[in-house]
Amino acid sequence: MASTGTLFLIFAVTFIREGNAQNTFVNVNCKENVGQYGQQSLLECIVQTTSEASDIQIRVVTWRRQGADKPALVFHDGRIDPKSSFTFAEPSWNNKNMNVSVLIPNTRVADNGRYTCMVMTNSGDGKGEVNLKVTAKYSEPIISSIPEKITPGSNGELTCETHGGYPKGDIRWFVNDNTDWTKSSKMEVKGAQDGLLHLSSKLPLLHGSIFSKYTCIVYNATGGKEAEAVFIPDPEVEEHTAVYQVSGESVTLECSFTESPNSNDELIGMYLYHDAKTQEQVLYYHSSPGPEKISPRIRYSKRVEKRGSLKKHTITISNLTVEDSGIYRCVYKKNVQSEDIRNVYILVVSAYVRHIYPFKNCDRCQAWCPRQYKVAPYSVSKKESEPDGSEECLPLMLIIGVTSAVSIMVTMIFTWLIVPKVKQWTSSRRA
């Protein structure tokens, strides 16, 4: 009870003196400070006196946060109240030390606010105020999607989440070449028990307006960038993008930027890439400067042909080889930094005849098909079925090759088996 009465007397005297005219002998000067969540924070105040005051001794110091029920620190009668949650910044502090700054050992969100430091000396008293701004850095954002796989031809939603930050920050969305797309999103803020905040922003995706790259950036309360995450939609794979061809044949790939070739999207060109063991350029289709034209690379020179406009065209690659197998991607460019993958193809080039089937009607080519076999092409979009008589007959060169191989085998057998026997018989006759 005595301790409670003493504190009550201190505060009563403090408020009475606060109501009096400002003392010209004692001033308390404080500095603003920013505290990091979970770290030690400093509330800095220093007592300054005039030259008329001498042998100054501090009798009472109180630190209180505005709105708090109890003071954070009380010094009286030469000692610090053991219930104080703060400590003086200088460990060897005494009542003749004019530095009345205090330390917050483990800064929390609840410590955020404005503090008042009241000082009573033997030459007068003074008051100072300082504002502590508690901050906490937001975590690395995570982007999730519904559905899990987003393609240019689907509807969906992206969610960017970050937590553990303070005060309230912001989440902004950027697409492709850093175009701000935040206006289409909606952000939600939730608080945790420790006072830290959880930010969540949802961005709807509509069919036909899916970009090739989405960037979620987290900003703190002062507008500073803290962290970011990137989401790349899966390239839209058509039903029949796997293509099988035989060496020496040609393949035609379609590249299309949008469903509407007359859209207002400005493009500077398109790359056709070939990915196998390494990535290489097949060609560059550019629209400026000058008229639209393609620039094929050396390995594809005189082997490629273009039909159509930049936004929708076909590329035909002729004289295919096994080395042409791999993944082909149509990548459109709006500027130097942007990339927009629109079409993906898988090409498999075989060096052998695809399939050989027996066939029924060979009257029109009996001379070229004595064994009644023919060659049928293979397609991934149709079921394999027995070909009809309209397919081509087996090439004559293949028939000649098989006949030659058989003849060589017979000759070798004759040489290895018959000739030694004849030599042995001839030697015995001479003997």
CSV table of C-alpha atoms in Angstrom, one decimal:
chain,number,residue,atom,x,y,z
A,1,MET,CA,0.0,0.0,0.0
A,2,ALA,CA,2.9,2.3,0.8
A,3,SER,CA,4.4,1.8,-2.7
A,4,THR,CA,1.0,2.5,-4.3
A,5,GLY,CA,0.6,5.6,-2.3
A,6,THR,CA,4.1,6.8,-3.2
A,7,LEU,CA,3.4,6.3,-6.9
A,8,PHE,CA,0.1,8.2,-6.6
A,9,LEU,CA,1.9,11.1,-4.9
A,10,ILE,CA,4.5,11.1,-7.7
A,11,PHE,CA,1.9,11.3,-10.5
A,12,ALA,CA,-0.1,13.9,-8.6
A,13,VAL,CA,2.9,16.2,-8.2
A,14,THR,CA,3.9,15.5,-11.9
A,15,PHE,CA,0.5,16.6,-13.2
A,16,ILE,CA,0.3,19.6,-11.0
A,17,ARG,CA,3.8,20.7,-12.2
A,18,GLU,CA,2.8,20.0,-15.8
A,19,GLY,CA,0.0,22.5,-15.4
A,20,ASN,CA,2.3,25.2,-14.2
A,21,ALA,CA,4.3,27.5,-16.5
A,22,GLN,CA,7.2,25.9,-18.3
A,23,ASN,CA,10.4,25.8,-16.3
A,24,THR,CA,13.2,27.8,-17.9
A,25,PHE,CA,16.0,25.9,-16.1
A,26,VAL,CA,15.2,22.3,-17.3
A,27,ASN,CA,14.4,21.1,-20.8
A,28,VAL,CA,13.9,17.5,-22.0
A,29,ASN,CA,14.9,17.1,-25.6
A,30,CYS,CA,13.9,13.8,-27.4
A,31,LYS,CA,14.6,12.3,-30.8
A,32,GLU,CA,12.2,10.2,-33.0
A,33,ASN,CA,13.1,6.6,-33.5
A,34,VAL,CA,12.2,3.5,-35.4
A,35,GLY,CA,12.1,0.1,-33.7
A,36,GLN,CA,12.5,-3.3,-35.4
A,37,TYR,CA,10.1,-6.0,-34.2
A,38,GLY,CA,11.9,-8.6,-32.0
A,39,GLN,CA,14.9,-6.3,-31.6
A,40,GLN,CA,16.1,-3.8,-29.0
A,41,SER,CA,14.8,-0.3,-29.4
A,42,LEU,CA,16.0,3.0,-28.0
A,43,LEU,CA,13.8,5.9,-26.7
A,44,GLU,CA,16.3,8.8,-26.6
A,45,CYS,CA,15.8,11.8,-24.3
A,46,ILE,CA,18.4,14.1,-22.7
A,47,VAL,CA,17.9,16.6,-19.9
A,48,GLN,CA,19.4,20.0,-20.7
A,49,THR,CA,19.8,22.8,-18.1
A,50,THR,CA,20.6,26.5,-18.2
A,51,SER,CA,23.9,27.9,-16.9
A,52,GLU,CA,22.0,29.3,-13.9
A,53,ALA,CA,21.3,25.8,-12.6
A,54,SER,CA,24.1,24.0,-10.8
A,55,ASP,CA,24.6,20.7,-9.1
A,56,ILE,CA,21.5,19.3,-10.8
A,57,GLN,CA,20.1,16.1,-9.3
A,58,ILE,CA,17.3,14.0,-10.7
A,59,ARG,CA,14.7,13.0,-8.2
A,60,VAL,CA,12.0,11.4,-10.4
A,61,VAL,CA,11.9,10.0,-13.9
A,62,THR,CA,8.7,8.5,-15.5
A,63,TRP,CA,8.2,7.0,-18.9
A,64,ARG,CA,4.7,6.3,-20.1
A,65,ARG,CA,3.2,5.3,-23.4
A,66,GLN,CA,0.0,7.2,-24.3
A,67,GLY,CA,-3.0,5.0,-23.7
A,68,ALA,CA,-1.2,2.6,-21.4
A,69,ASP,CA,-2.6,1.8,-17.9
A,70,LYS,CA,0.8,1.7,-16.2
A,71,PRO,CA,4.1,3.6,-16.7
A,72,ALA,CA,6.9,1.7,-18.5
A,73,LEU,CA,9.6,3.0,-16.1
A,74,VAL,CA,9.6,4.8,-12.8
A,75,PHE,CA,12.7,6.1,-11.0
A,76,HIS,CA,12.1,7.5,-7.4
A,77,ASP,CA,14.1,7.7,-4.2
A,78,GLY,CA,17.3,6.6,-5.9
A,79,ARG,CA,15.9,3.4,-7.3
A,80,ILE,CA,14.0,2.0,-10.3
A,81,ASP,CA,10.6,0.4,-9.7
A,82,PRO,CA,11.1,-3.3,-10.1
A,83,LYS,CA,7.9,-3.6,-12.1
A,84,SER,CA,9.3,-1.4,-14.8
A,85,SER,CA,9.5,-3.1,-18.2
A,86,PHE,CA,12.2,-0.7,-19.6
A,87,THR,CA,15.7,0.0,-18.4
A,88,PHE,CA,18.0,3.0,-18.7
A,89,ALA,CA,20.2,3.0,-21.8
A,90,GLU,CA,23.3,3.5,-19.7
A,91,PRO,CA,23.9,0.6,-17.3
A,92,SER,CA,25.7,2.8,-14.8
A,93,TRP,CA,23.0,5.5,-14.7
A,94,ASN,CA,22.6,7.6,-11.6
A,95,ASN,CA,20.6,10.6,-10.6
A,96,LYS,CA,23.3,13.0,-11.8
A,97,ASN,CA,23.3,11.6,-15.3
A,98,MET,CA,21.2,13.8,-17.6
A,99,ASN,CA,20.8,11.0,-20.2
A,100,VAL,CA,17.4,9.6,-19.3
A,101,SER,CA,17.1,7.4,-22.5
A,102,VAL,CA,15.6,4.0,-22.1
A,103,LEU,CA,15.8,0.6,-23.9
A,104,ILE,CA,13.0,-1.7,-24.9
A,105,PRO,CA,14.6,-5.2,-24.7
A,106,ASN,CA,12.3,-7.1,-27.1
A,107,THR,CA,10.2,-4.7,-29.2
A,108,ARG,CA,6.6,-5.8,-29.9
A,109,VAL,CA,3.9,-4.3,-32.0
A,110,ALA,CA,2.2,-3.2,-28.7
A,111,ASP,CA,5.2,-0.9,-28.0
A,112,ASN,CA,4.3,1.2,-31.0
A,113,GLY,CA,3.1,4.7,-30.1
A,114,ARG,CA,4.0,8.0,-28.5
A,115,TYR,CA,5.9,8.2,-25.2
A,116,THR,CA,6.1,10.9,-22.6
A,117,CYS,CA,9.2,11.3,-20.4
A,118,MET,CA,8.7,13.4,-17.2
A,119,VAL,CA,11.8,14.5,-15.3
A,120,MET,CA,11.7,16.2,-11.8
A,121,THR,CA,15.0,17.7,-10.5
A,122,ASN,CA,16.1,19.8,-7.6
A,123,SER,CA,16.1,22.8,-9.9
A,124,GLY,CA,12.8,22.2,-11.7
A,125,ASP,CA,11.2,19.8,-14.0
A,126,GLY,CA,10.6,19.2,-17.7
A,127,LYS,CA,8.8,17.0,-20.1
A,128,GLY,CA,9.7,15.5,-23.5
A,129,GLU,CA,7.8,13.3,-26.0
A,130,VAL,CA,9.1,10.8,-28.5
A,131,ASN,CA,7.3,8.7,-31.1
A,132,LEU,CA,8.3,5.0,-31.6
A,133,LYS,CA,7.4,3.5,-34.9
A,134,VAL,CA,7.6,-0.3,-34.8
A,135,THR,CA,8.3,-2.0,-38.1
A,136,ALA,CA,8.4,-5.7,-39.1
A,137,LYS,CA,9.6,-6.9,-42.5
A,138,TYR,CA,7.1,-9.0,-44.5
A,139,SER,CA,8.0,-12.5,-45.5
A,140,GLU,CA,8.8,-13.7,-49.0
A,141,PRO,CA,5.4,-13.8,-50.9
A,142,ILE,CA,4.0,-17.0,-52.2
A,143,ILE,CA,1.8,-17.2,-55.3
A,144,SER,CA,-0.8,-20.0,-55.6
A,145,SER,CA,-3.2,-20.6,-58.4
A,146,ILE,CA,-6.7,-22.1,-58.9
A,147,PRO,CA,-6.7,-24.4,-60.7
A,148,GLU,CA,-3.1,-25.6,-60.1
A,149,LYS,CA,-2.3,-25.5,-63.8
A,150,ILE,CA,-3.0,-22.2,-65.5
A,151,THR,CA,-2.8,-22.1,-69.3
A,152,PRO,CA,-3.5,-19.2,-71.7
A,153,GLY,CA,-6.8,-20.8,-72.7
A,154,SER,CA,-8.2,-21.2,-69.2
A,155,ASN,CA,-9.9,-19.2,-66.5
A,156,GLY,CA,-8.4,-19.1,-63.0
A,157,GLU,CA,-7.2,-17.0,-60.0
A,158,LEU,CA,-3.8,-16.1,-58.6
A,159,THR,CA,-3.4,-15.5,-54.9
A,160,CYS,CA,-0.3,-13.7,-53.5
A,161,GLU,CA,0.3,-14.0,-49.7
A,162,THR,CA,2.8,-12.6,-47.2
A,163,HIS,CA,2.8,-12.4,-43.4
A,164,GLY,CA,4.8,-11.2,-40.4
A,165,GLY,CA,4.9,-7.6,-41.4
A,166,TYR,CA,3.9,-4.3,-39.7
A,167,PRO,CA,2.5,-1.7,-40.3
A,168,LYS,CA,0.1,-2.3,-43.1
A,169,GLY,CA,1.8,-2.6,-46.5
A,170,ASP,CA,0.6,-3.2,-50.0
A,171,ILE,CA,0.7,-5.9,-52.7
A,172,ARG,CA,0.9,-4.9,-56.3
A,173,TRP,CA,0.7,-7.0,-59.4
A,174,PHE,CA,2.7,-6.5,-62.6
A,175,VAL,CA,2.4,-8.4,-65.9
A,176,ASN,CA,4.9,-9.1,-68.7
A,177,ASP,CA,7.0,-6.0,-69.2
A,178,ASN,CA,6.2,-4.5,-65.8
A,179,THR,CA,2.8,-3.2,-66.6
A,180,ASP,CA,0.9,-2.4,-63.4
A,181,TRP,CA,-2.2,-4.7,-63.1
A,182,THR,CA,-3.1,-4.0,-59.5
A,183,LYS,CA,-6.4,-2.4,-60.3
A,184,SER,CA,-7.8,-5.8,-61.2
A,185,SER,CA,-6.9,-7.3,-57.8
A,186,LYS,CA,-8.4,-7.3,-54.3
A,187,MET,CA,-6.3,-7.2,-51.2
A,188,GLU,CA,-7.3,-8.4,-47.7
A,189,VAL,CA,-5.5,-7.7,-44.4
A,190,LYS,CA,-5.7,-9.9,-41.3
A,191,GLY,CA,-4.0,-9.4,-37.9
A,192,ALA,CA,-2.4,-12.1,-35.7
A,193,GLN,CA,-2.3,-12.3,-32.0
A,194,ASP,CA,1.2,-10.8,-31.8
A,195,GLY,CA,-0.1,-7.8,-33.8
A,196,LEU,CA,1.7,-8.7,-37.0
A,197,LEU,CA,-0.2,-8.6,-40.3
A,198,HIS,CA,-1.1,-11.1,-43.0
A,199,LEU,CA,-1.6,-9.7,-46.5
A,200,SER,CA,-3.5,-11.6,-49.2
A,201,SER,CA,-4.2,-10.3,-52.8
A,202,LYS,CA,-6.3,-12.2,-55.3
A,203,LEU,CA,-6.1,-11.6,-59.1
A,204,PRO,CA,-8.7,-13.1,-61.4
A,205,LEU,CA,-7.6,-14.5,-64.7
A,206,LEU,CA,-9.9,-14.6,-67.7
A,207,HIS,CA,-9.8,-16.8,-70.8
A,208,GLY,CA,-8.1,-15.1,-73.7
A,209,SER,CA,-6.3,-12.5,-71.5
A,210,ILE,CA,-3.7,-14.6,-69.8
A,211,PHE,CA,-0.2,-13.0,-69.8
A,212,SER,CA,3.1,-15.0,-70.0
A,213,LYS,CA,4.4,-13.6,-66.7
A,214,TYR,CA,2.9,-12.4,-63.4
A,215,THR,CA,5.0,-10.6,-60.7
A,216,CYS,CA,3.7,-10.0,-57.2
A,217,ILE,CA,5.6,-7.3,-55.2
A,218,VAL,CA,5.3,-6.5,-51.5
A,219,TYR,CA,5.7,-2.9,-50.4
A,220,ASN,CA,6.1,-1.7,-46.8
A,221,ALA,CA,4.1,1.2,-45.3
A,222,THR,CA,6.6,3.8,-46.6
A,223,GLY,CA,6.4,2.5,-50.2
A,224,GLY,CA,9.7,0.6,-50.1
A,225,LYS,CA,9.9,-2.6,-52.0
A,226,GLU,CA,10.5,-5.6,-49.7
A,227,ALA,CA,10.1,-8.8,-51.7
A,228,GLU,CA,8.6,-10.3,-54.8
A,229,ALA,CA,7.5,-13.6,-56.4
A,230,VAL,CA,7.0,-14.6,-60.1
A,231,PHE,CA,4.3,-16.9,-61.6
A,232,ILE,CA,4.7,-18.3,-65.1
A,233,PRO,CA,1.6,-19.9,-66.6
A,234,ASP,CA,2.0,-23.2,-68.4
A,235,PRO,CA,2.3,-22.9,-72.1
A,236,GLU,CA,-1.0,-23.9,-73.8
A,237,VAL,CA,-0.4,-27.2,-75.5
A,238,GLU,CA,-2.9,-28.0,-78.3
A,239,GLU,CA,-4.2,-31.6,-78.7
A,240,HIS,CA,-2.1,-32.4,-81.7
A,241,THR,CA,1.2,-30.7,-81.1
A,242,ALA,CA,3.3,-33.9,-81.2
A,243,VAL,CA,4.4,-34.3,-84.8
A,244,TYR,CA,6.2,-37.4,-86.3
A,245,GLN,CA,8.0,-37.2,-89.5
A,246,VAL,CA,10.6,-39.2,-91.6
A,247,SER,CA,14.0,-37.8,-92.4
A,248,GLY,CA,13.9,-35.9,-95.7
A,249,GLU,CA,10.3,-34.8,-95.3
A,250,SER,CA,9.0,-31.4,-94.2
A,251,VAL,CA,6.9,-30.1,-91.2
A,252,THR,CA,4.6,-27.0,-90.9
A,253,LEU,CA,4.3,-25.2,-87.6
A,254,GLU,CA,1.6,-22.6,-86.9
A,255,CYS,CA,2.5,-19.5,-84.7
A,256,SER,CA,-0.4,-17.3,-83.5
A,257,PHE,CA,-0.2,-14.4,-81.1
A,258,THR,CA,-3.9,-14.0,-80.3
A,259,GLU,CA,-7.2,-15.5,-81.4
A,260,SER,CA,-7.8,-12.3,-83.3
A,261,PRO,CA,-5.0,-11.4,-85.7
A,262,ASN,CA,-6.4,-7.8,-85.9
A,263,SER,CA,-5.9,-7.1,-82.2
A,264,ASN,CA,-4.1,-3.9,-81.1
A,265,ASP,CA,-1.2,-5.6,-79.4
A,266,GLU,CA,2.0,-4.1,-80.7
A,267,LEU,CA,4.8,-6.6,-81.5
A,268,ILE,CA,8.4,-6.1,-82.6
A,269,GLY,CA,9.0,-9.6,-83.7
A,270,MET,CA,8.9,-13.4,-83.0
A,271,TYR,CA,11.5,-16.0,-82.4
A,272,LEU,CA,11.2,-19.7,-83.3
A,273,TYR,CA,13.3,-21.7,-80.9
A,274,HIS,CA,14.5,-25.3,-81.1
A,275,ASP,CA,15.3,-27.1,-77.8
A,276,ALA,CA,17.1,-30.4,-77.9
A,277,LYS,CA,20.4,-30.8,-76.0
A,278,THR,CA,20.8,-27.0,-76.2
A,279,GLN,CA,18.6,-24.2,-77.3
A,280,GLU,CA,19.1,-22.6,-80.7
A,281,GLN,CA,17.2,-20.1,-82.8
A,282,VAL,CA,15.6,-21.3,-85.9
A,283,LEU,CA,14.6,-17.9,-87.2
A,284,TYR,CA,13.6,-14.3,-86.2
A,285,TYR,CA,10.5,-12.9,-87.7
A,286,HIS,CA,10.6,-9.1,-87.4
A,287,SER,CA,8.3,-6.4,-88.5
A,288,SER,CA,10.5,-3.3,-88.0
A,289,PRO,CA,12.4,-1.6,-89.4
A,290,GLY,CA,11.0,-2.0,-92.9
A,291,PRO,CA,8.6,-4.7,-94.1
A,292,GLU,CA,8.0,-7.9,-92.3
A,293,LYS,CA,10.5,-10.6,-93.1
A,294,ILE,CA,12.2,-13.6,-91.5
A,295,SER,CA,15.9,-14.1,-90.8
A,296,PRO,CA,16.7,-17.9,-90.6
A,297,ARG,CA,19.9,-19.0,-88.9
A,298,ILE,CA,22.7,-20.8,-90.8
A,299,ARG,CA,21.6,-24.4,-90.2
A,300,TYR,CA,18.1,-23.6,-91.4
A,301,SER,CA,19.0,-21.3,-94.3
A,302,LYS,CA,17.1,-22.2,-97.5
A,303,ARG,CA,15.1,-24.8,-95.5
A,304,VAL,CA,12.3,-22.5,-94.1
A,305,GLU,CA,9.3,-20.9,-95.7
A,306,LYS,CA,6.9,-18.4,-94.1
A,307,ARG,CA,3.2,-17.9,-94.9
A,308,GLY,CA,1.0,-15.3,-93.3
A,309,SER,CA,1.5,-12.2,-91.1
A,310,LEU,CA,3.4,-11.8,-87.9
A,311,LYS,CA,0.4,-12.4,-85.6
A,312,LYS,CA,-0.7,-15.5,-87.4
A,313,HIS,CA,1.5,-17.4,-89.8
A,314,THR,CA,3.0,-20.8,-90.6
A,315,ILE,CA,6.6,-21.9,-90.8
A,316,THR,CA,7.5,-24.8,-93.0
A,317,ILE,CA,10.9,-26.6,-92.4
A,318,SER,CA,12.0,-28.9,-95.2
A,319,ASN,CA,14.6,-31.6,-95.6
A,320,LEU,CA,14.3,-32.7,-92.0
A,321,THR,CA,17.0,-34.7,-90.3
A,322,VAL,CA,17.2,-36.6,-87.1
A,323,GLU,CA,19.0,-33.6,-85.5
A,324,ASP,CA,15.8,-31.5,-86.1
A,325,SER,CA,14.0,-33.5,-83.4
A,326,GLY,CA,13.1,-31.6,-80.3
A,327,ILE,CA,10.8,-28.9,-78.9
A,328,TYR,CA,9.8,-25.9,-81.0
A,329,ARG,CA,8.5,-22.7,-79.3
A,330,CYS,CA,6.9,-19.6,-80.9
A,331,VAL,CA,8.0,-16.7,-78.6
A,332,TYR,CA,6.6,-13.2,-79.4
A,333,LYS,CA,8.3,-10.0,-78.3
A,334,LYS,CA,6.7,-6.7,-77.4
A,335,ASN,CA,10.0,-5.2,-76.4
A,336,VAL,CA,13.6,-6.3,-75.7
A,337,GLN,CA,12.7,-7.6,-72.2
A,338,SER,CA,9.4,-9.3,-72.7
A,339,GLU,CA,8.7,-12.9,-73.8
A,340,ASP,CA,5.4,-14.3,-74.7
A,341,ILE,CA,5.3,-18.1,-75.4
A,342,ARG,CA,2.3,-18.9,-77.6
A,343,ASN,CA,2.8,-22.2,-79.4
A,344,VAL,CA,4.8,-25.3,-78.4
A,345,TYR,CA,5.4,-28.3,-80.7
A,346,ILE,CA,7.2,-31.6,-80.1
A,347,LEU,CA,8.8,-32.9,-83.3
A,348,VAL,CA,10.2,-36.4,-83.7
A,349,VAL,CA,12.1,-37.1,-86.9
A,350,SER,CA,12.8,-40.8,-87.7
A,351,ALA,CA,15.6,-42.0,-90.1
A,352,TYR,CA,13.7,-45.2,-90.9
A,353,VAL,CA,10.6,-46.2,-92.8
A,354,ARG,CA,7.6,-45.7,-90.6
A,355,HIS,CA,5.4,-48.8,-91.1
A,356,ILE,CA,5.1,-51.6,-93.7
A,357,TYR,CA,1.7,-53.2,-94.1
A,358,PRO,CA,0.5,-56.0,-96.4
A,359,PHE,CA,-2.2,-54.7,-98.7
A,360,LYS,CA,-4.8,-56.1,-100.9
A,361,ASN,CA,-5.0,-54.2,-104.2
A,362,CYS,CA,-1.7,-54.1,-106.0
A,363,ASP,CA,-2.8,-54.7,-109.5
A,364,ARG,CA,-1.8,-51.2,-110.7
A,365,CYS,CA,1.8,-51.5,-109.3
A,366,GLN,CA,2.4,-55.3,-109.5
A,367,ALA,CA,5.7,-54.7,-111.3
A,368,TRP,CA,7.0,-52.7,-108.4
A,369,CYS,CA,5.4,-54.6,-105.6
A,370,PRO,CA,6.1,-58.3,-106.2
A,371,ARG,CA,6.0,-59.2,-102.5
A,372,GLN,CA,2.7,-57.3,-102.0
A,373,TYR,CA,3.9,-54.8,-99.4
A,374,LYS,CA,3.6,-51.1,-99.2
A,375,VAL,CA,4.6,-48.1,-97.0
A,376,ALA,CA,2.0,-46.2,-94.9
A,377,PRO,CA,2.5,-42.9,-93.1
A,378,TYR,CA,1.9,-42.6,-89.4
A,379,SER,CA,-0.3,-39.9,-87.8
A,380,VAL,CA,-0.9,-39.2,-84.0
A,381,SER,CA,-4.3,-37.9,-84.6
A,382,LYS,CA,-5.8,-41.0,-86.2
A,383,LYS,CA,-5.9,-44.6,-85.2
A,384,GLU,CA,-3.6,-47.0,-87.0
A,385,SER,CA,-5.6,-49.0,-89.5
A,386,GLU,CA,-4.7,-51.2,-92.3
A,387,PRO,CA,-4.1,-49.0,-95.3
A,388,ASP,CA,-6.0,-49.4,-98.5
A,389,GLY,CA,-4.6,-49.7,-102.1
A,390,SER,CA,-4.3,-46.0,-102.6
A,391,GLU,CA,-1.0,-45.8,-100.6
A,392,GLU,CA,2.4,-45.9,-102.4
A,393,CYS,CA,4.2,-49.1,-103.1
A,394,LEU,CA,7.4,-50.2,-101.6
A,395,PRO,CA,10.3,-48.3,-103.3
A,396,LEU,CA,12.2,-50.2,-106.0
A,397,MET,CA,15.5,-49.3,-104.3
A,398,LEU,CA,14.5,-51.2,-101.2
A,399,ILE,CA,13.7,-54.3,-103.3
A,400,ILE,CA,17.0,-54.0,-105.1
A,401,GLY,CA,18.8,-53.5,-101.8
A,402,VAL,CA,17.3,-56.7,-100.2
A,403,THR,CA,18.2,-58.7,-103.3
A,404,SER,CA,21.8,-57.4,-103.3
A,405,ALA,CA,22.2,-58.3,-99.6
A,406,VAL,CA,21.0,-61.9,-100.2
A,407,SER,CA,23.4,-62.3,-103.1
A,408,ILE,CA,26.3,-61.1,-101.0
A,409,MET,CA,25.5,-63.5,-98.3
A,410,VAL,CA,25.3,-66.4,-100.7
A,411,THR,CA,28.7,-65.4,-102.2
A,412,MET,CA,30.3,-65.2,-98.7
A,413,ILE,CA,29.0,-68.6,-97.7
A,414,PHE,CA,30.3,-70.1,-101.0
A,415,THR,CA,33.8,-68.5,-100.4
A,416,TRP,CA,34.0,-69.7,-96.7
A,417,LEU,CA,32.7,-73.3,-97.2
A,418,ILE,CA,33.1,-74.5,-100.8
A,419,VAL,CA,36.5,-72.9,-101.8
A,420,PRO,CA,38.5,-74.6,-99.0
A,421,LYS,CA,37.1,-78.0,-99.8
A,422,VAL,CA,38.0,-77.6,-103.5
A,423,LYS,CA,41.6,-76.6,-102.6
A,424,GLN,CA,41.9,-79.6,-100.3
A,425,TRP,CA,40.6,-82.0,-103.0
A,426,THR,CA,43.0,-80.5,-105.6
A,427,SER,CA,46.0,-81.0,-103.2
A,428,SER,CA,45.2,-84.6,-102.6
A,429,ARG,CA,45.0,-85.3,-106.4
A,430,ARG,CA,48.4,-83.9,-106.9
A,431,ALA,CA,49.9,-86.0,-104.1
